[in-house]
Short mmCIF file of C-alpha atoms and ligand atoms in Angstrom, two decimals:
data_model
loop_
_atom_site.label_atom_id
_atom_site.label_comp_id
_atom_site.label_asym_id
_atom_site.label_seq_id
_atom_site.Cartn_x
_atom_site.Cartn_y
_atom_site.Cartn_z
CA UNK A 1 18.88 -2.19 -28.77
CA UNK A 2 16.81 -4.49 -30.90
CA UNK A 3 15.05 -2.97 -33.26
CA UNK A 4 12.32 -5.33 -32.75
CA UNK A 5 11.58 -4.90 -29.34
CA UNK A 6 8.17 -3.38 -28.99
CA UNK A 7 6.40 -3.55 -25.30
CA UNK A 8 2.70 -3.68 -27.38
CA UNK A 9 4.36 -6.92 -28.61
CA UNK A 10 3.76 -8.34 -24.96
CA UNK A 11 0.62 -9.29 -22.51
CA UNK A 12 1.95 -9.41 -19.26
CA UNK A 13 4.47 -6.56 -18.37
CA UNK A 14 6.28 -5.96 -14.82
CA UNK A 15 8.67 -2.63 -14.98
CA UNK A 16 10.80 -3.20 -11.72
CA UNK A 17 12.56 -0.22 -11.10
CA UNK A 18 15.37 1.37 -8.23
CA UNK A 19 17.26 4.79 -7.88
CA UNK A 20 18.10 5.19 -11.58
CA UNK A 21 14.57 5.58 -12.19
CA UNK A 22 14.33 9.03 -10.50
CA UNK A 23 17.50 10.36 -11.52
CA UNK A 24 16.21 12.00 -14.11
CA UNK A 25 14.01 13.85 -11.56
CA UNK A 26 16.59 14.51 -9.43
CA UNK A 27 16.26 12.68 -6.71
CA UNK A 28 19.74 11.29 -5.76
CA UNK A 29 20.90 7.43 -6.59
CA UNK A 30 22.40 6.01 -3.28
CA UNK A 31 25.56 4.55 -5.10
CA UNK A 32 27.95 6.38 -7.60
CA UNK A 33 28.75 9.83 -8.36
CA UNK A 34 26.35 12.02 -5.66
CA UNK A 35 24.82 8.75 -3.91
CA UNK A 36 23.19 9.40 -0.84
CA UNK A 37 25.18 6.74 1.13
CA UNK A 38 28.76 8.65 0.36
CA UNK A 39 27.51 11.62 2.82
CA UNK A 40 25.59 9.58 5.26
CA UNK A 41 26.40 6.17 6.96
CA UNK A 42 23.42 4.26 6.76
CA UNK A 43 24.26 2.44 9.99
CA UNK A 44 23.37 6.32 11.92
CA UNK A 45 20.47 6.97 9.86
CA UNK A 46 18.75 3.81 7.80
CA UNK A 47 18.73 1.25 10.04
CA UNK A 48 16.27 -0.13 13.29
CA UNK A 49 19.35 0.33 15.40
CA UNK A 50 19.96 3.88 14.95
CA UNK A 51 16.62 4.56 15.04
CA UNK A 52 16.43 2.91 19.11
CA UNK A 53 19.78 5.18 19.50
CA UNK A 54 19.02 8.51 17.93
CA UNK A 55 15.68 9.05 16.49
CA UNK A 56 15.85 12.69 16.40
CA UNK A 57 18.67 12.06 14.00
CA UNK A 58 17.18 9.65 11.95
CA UNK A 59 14.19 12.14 11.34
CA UNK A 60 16.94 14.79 10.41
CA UNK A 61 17.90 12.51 7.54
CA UNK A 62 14.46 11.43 6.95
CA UNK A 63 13.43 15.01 6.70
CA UNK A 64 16.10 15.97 4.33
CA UNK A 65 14.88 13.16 1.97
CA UNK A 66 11.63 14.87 2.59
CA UNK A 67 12.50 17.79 1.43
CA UNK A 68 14.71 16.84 -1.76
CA UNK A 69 11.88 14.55 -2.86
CA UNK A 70 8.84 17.18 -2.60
CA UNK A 71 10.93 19.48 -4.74
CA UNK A 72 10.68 16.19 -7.58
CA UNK A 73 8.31 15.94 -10.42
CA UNK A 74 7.94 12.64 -12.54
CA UNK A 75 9.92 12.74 -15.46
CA UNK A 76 9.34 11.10 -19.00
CA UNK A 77 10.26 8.05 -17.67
CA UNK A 78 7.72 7.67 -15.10
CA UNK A 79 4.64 8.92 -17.54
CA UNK A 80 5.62 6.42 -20.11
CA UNK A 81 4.94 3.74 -17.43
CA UNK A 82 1.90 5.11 -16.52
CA UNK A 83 1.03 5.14 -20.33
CA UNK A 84 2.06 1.52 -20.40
CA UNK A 85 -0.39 0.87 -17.70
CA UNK A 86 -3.21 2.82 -19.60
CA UNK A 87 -3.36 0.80 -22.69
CA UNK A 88 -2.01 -2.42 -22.53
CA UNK A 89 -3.39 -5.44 -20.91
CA UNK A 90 -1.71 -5.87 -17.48
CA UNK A 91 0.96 -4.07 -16.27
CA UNK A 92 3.02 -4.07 -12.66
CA UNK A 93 5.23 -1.58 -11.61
CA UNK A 94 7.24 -3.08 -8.75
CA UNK A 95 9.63 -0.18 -6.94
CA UNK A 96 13.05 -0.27 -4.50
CA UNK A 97 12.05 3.23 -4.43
CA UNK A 98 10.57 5.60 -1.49
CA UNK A 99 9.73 8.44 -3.03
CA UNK A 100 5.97 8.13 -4.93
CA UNK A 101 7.15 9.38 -7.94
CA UNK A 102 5.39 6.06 -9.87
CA UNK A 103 1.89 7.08 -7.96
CA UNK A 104 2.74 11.19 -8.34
CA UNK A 105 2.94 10.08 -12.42
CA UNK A 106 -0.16 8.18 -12.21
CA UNK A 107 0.89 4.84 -12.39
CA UNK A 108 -1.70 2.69 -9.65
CA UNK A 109 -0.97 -0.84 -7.22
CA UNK A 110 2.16 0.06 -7.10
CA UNK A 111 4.08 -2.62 -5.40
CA UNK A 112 6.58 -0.81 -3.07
CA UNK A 113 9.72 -3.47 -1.59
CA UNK A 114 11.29 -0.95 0.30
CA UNK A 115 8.04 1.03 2.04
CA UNK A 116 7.52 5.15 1.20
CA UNK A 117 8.85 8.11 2.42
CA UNK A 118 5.30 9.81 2.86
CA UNK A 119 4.18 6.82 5.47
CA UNK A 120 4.87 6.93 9.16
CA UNK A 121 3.82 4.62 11.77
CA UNK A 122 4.21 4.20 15.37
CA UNK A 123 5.71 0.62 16.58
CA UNK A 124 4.44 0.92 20.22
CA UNK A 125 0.62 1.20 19.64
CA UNK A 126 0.10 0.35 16.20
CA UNK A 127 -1.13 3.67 14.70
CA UNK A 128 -0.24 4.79 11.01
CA UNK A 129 -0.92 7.53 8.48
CA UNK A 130 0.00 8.75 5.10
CA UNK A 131 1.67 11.92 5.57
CA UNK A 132 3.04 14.29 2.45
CA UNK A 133 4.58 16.94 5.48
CA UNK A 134 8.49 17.70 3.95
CA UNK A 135 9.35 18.31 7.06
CA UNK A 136 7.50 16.05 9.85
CA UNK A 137 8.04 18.45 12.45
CA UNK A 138 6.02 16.59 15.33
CA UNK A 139 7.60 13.44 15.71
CA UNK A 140 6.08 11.96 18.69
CA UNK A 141 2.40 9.26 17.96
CA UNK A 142 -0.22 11.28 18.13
CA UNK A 143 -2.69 8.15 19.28
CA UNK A 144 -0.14 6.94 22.27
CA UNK A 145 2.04 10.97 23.00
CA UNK A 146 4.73 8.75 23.99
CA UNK A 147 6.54 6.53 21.38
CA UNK A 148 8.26 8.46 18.18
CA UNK A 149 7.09 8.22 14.97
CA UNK A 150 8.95 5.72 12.12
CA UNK A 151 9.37 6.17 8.64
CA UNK A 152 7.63 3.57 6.77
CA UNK A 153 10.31 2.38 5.11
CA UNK A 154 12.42 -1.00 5.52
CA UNK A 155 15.66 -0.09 6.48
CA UNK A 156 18.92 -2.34 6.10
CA UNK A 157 18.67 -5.29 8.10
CA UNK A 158 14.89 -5.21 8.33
CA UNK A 159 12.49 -8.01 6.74
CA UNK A 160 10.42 -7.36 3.55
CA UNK A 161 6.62 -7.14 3.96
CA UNK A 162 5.45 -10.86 3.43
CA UNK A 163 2.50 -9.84 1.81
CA UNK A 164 4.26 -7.54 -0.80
CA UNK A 165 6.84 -10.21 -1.59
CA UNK A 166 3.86 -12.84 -2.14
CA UNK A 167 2.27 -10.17 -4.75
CA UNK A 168 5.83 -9.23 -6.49
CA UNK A 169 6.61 -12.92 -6.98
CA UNK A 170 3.15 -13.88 -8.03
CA UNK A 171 3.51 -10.98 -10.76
CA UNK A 172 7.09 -11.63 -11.59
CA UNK A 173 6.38 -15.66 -12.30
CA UNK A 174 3.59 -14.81 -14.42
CA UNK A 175 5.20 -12.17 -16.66
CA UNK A 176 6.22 -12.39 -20.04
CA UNK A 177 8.22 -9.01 -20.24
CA UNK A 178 10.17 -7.74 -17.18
CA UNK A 179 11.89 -4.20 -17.73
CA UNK A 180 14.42 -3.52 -14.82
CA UNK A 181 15.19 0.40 -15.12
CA UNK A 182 17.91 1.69 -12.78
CA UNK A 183 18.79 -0.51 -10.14
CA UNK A 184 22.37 -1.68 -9.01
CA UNK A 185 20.91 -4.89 -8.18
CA UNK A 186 23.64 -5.06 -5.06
CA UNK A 187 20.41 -5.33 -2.44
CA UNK A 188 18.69 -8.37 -1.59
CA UNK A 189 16.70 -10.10 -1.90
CA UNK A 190 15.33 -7.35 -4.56
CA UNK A 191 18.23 -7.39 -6.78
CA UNK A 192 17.44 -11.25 -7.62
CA UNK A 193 14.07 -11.06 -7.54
CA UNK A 194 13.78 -10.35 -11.85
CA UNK A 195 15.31 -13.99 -11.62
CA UNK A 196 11.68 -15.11 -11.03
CA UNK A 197 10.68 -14.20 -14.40
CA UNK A 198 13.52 -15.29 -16.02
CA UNK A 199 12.72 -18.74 -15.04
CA UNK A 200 9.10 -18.40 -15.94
CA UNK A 201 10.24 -17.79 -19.66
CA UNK A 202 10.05 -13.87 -19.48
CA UNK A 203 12.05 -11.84 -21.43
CA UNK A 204 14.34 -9.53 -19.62
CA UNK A 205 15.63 -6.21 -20.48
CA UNK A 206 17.89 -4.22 -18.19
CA UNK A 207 18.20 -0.09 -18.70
CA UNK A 208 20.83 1.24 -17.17
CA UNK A 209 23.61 3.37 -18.28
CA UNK A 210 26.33 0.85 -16.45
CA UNK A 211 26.52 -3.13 -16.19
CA UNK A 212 24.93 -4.52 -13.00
CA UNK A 213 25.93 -8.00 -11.43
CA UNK A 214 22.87 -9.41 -13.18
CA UNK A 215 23.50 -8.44 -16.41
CA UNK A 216 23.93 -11.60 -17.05
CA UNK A 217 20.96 -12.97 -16.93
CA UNK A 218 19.33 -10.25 -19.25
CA UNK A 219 18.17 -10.82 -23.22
CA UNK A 220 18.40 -7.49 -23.95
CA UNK A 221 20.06 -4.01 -22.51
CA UNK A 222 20.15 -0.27 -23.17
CA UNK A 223 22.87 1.09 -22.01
CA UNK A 224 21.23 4.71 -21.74
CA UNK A 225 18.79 6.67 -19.86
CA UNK A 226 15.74 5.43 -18.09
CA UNK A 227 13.76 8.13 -19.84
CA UNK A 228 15.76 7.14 -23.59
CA UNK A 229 15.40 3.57 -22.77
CA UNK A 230 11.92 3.55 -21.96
CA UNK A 231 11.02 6.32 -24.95
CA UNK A 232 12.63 3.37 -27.23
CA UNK A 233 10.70 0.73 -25.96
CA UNK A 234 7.71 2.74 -25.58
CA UNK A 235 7.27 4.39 -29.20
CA UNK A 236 4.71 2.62 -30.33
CA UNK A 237 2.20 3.51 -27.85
CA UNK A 238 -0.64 6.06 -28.25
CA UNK A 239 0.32 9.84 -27.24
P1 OAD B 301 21.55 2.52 -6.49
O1 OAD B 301 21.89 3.91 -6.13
O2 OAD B 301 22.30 1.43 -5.80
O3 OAD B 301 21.76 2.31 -8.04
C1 OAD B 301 21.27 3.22 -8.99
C2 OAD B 301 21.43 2.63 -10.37
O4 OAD B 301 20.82 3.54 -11.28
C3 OAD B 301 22.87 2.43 -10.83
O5 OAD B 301 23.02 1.12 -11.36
C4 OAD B 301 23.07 3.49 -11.91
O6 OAD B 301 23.94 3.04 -12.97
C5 OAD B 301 21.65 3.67 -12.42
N1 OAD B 301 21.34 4.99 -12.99
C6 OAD B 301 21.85 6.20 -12.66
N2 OAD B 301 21.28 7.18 -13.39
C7 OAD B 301 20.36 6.57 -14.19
C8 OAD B 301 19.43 7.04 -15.17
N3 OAD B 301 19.30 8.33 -15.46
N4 OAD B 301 18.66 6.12 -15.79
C9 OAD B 301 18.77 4.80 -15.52
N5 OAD B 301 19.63 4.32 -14.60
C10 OAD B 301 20.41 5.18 -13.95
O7 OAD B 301 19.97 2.38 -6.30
P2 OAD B 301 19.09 1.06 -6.07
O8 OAD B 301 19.58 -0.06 -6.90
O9 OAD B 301 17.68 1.47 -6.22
O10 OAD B 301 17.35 0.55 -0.02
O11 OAD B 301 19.39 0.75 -4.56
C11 OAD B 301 18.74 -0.33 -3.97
C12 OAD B 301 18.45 -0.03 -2.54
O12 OAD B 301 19.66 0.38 -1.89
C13 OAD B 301 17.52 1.14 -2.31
O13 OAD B 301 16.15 0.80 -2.42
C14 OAD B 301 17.86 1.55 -0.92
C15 OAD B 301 19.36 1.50 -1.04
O14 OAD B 301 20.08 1.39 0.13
C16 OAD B 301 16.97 0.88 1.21
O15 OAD B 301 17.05 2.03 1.61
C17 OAD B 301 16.48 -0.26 2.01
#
């Protein structure tokens, strides 16, 4: 890493972060060694149609995330973003991931791409609620008694939230520091999406342990930890 990389050296920071940055917490990547998707097929438990076909199922799955997660406490990683947020200018924290760990650390308008774990809705009559239950164990609408709950969370093949898009490119193009931290940058359209700051003159650095197909198109990488990497970049900041 350069030595000269400081984050107080920047106005305008955006940390977008995937998997990797729970790790650490032990919440489970969904690729590599232990990924979620090598013991479940996404296509019977993360996806619209599966839902239509088995949604008892699909809660199973959900509720077994559920449960993993609400055994999770942010680690180092995620309070050093939150730190971030406390004393420097303007700060986004733009997330692949479900699990609340950025808003359990403190971290606030967190921009979430792929929905949370701890929202359900219900697509027949409209009604929604935050809800922290690990597991759901009534999964019909309370409003409508008839229609089963869903996850709020955008499975494979479903559209991003317009309005969320809107805000993560509106933060990305006006960066001038994006830190990706964790992501295998193999789902789209998030895994292009630090693009947008590259072409607004950001400057880009990647932590991840491994290469990503975007590596690319970073200035700088560490090749460690999301808590190392973001201890390293971080060190200047107050306690
Ligand atoms: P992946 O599981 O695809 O990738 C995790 C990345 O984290 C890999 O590149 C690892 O090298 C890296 N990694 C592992 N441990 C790390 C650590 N301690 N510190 C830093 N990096 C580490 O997760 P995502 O890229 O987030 O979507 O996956 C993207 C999307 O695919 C998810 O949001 C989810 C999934 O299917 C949906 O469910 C819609």
């Amino acid at each position: 890493m350069s030595a000269a990389l400081d984050i107080r050296d920047f106005e305008r920071v955006v940390f977008f972060t995937g998997a990797g940055m729970s790790a650490e917490s032990g919440v489970p990547t969904y690729r590599g060694k232990g990924g979620i998707w090598k013991s479940y097929d996404y296509q019977n438990c993360a996806c619209q149609e599966a839902f239509e076909r088995d949604p008892e199922y699909v809660w199973e799955f959900h509720n077994y995330r559920r449960g993993l997660v609400s055994k999770c406490a942010p680690n180092l990683g995620h309070q050093l973003i939150t730190r971030c947020q406390q004393q420097l200018p303007s700060v986004r924290v733009v997330t692949q991931n479900i699990d609340g760990l950025h808003q359990a650390a403190g971290s606030v308008d967190v921009l979430e791409l792929h929905g949370s774990l701890w929202r359900v809705h219900c697509e027949a009559c409209g009604w929604s609620e935050e809800d922290h239950a690990a597991p759901v164990l009534a999964l019909r609408c309370p409003a409508c008694g008839d229609a089963y709950k869903r996850p709020g969370i955008v499975w494979f093949g479903d559209p991003l939230n317009e309005a969320v898009i809107r805000e993560v490119a509106d933060a990305l193009a006006a960066c001038d520091l994006l830190v990706s931290i964790g992501t295998s940058a193999v789902v789209y359209p998030a895994a292009q999406m630090p693009l947008i700051a590259k072409r607004g003159g950001a400057t880009l650095v990647e932590i991840n342990p491994e290469d990503t197909p975007i590596s690319h198109a970073y200035d700088h990488h560490l090749r460690t930890t999301a808590t190392e990497g973001l201890a390293a970049l971080c060190a200047g900041l107050d306690p």
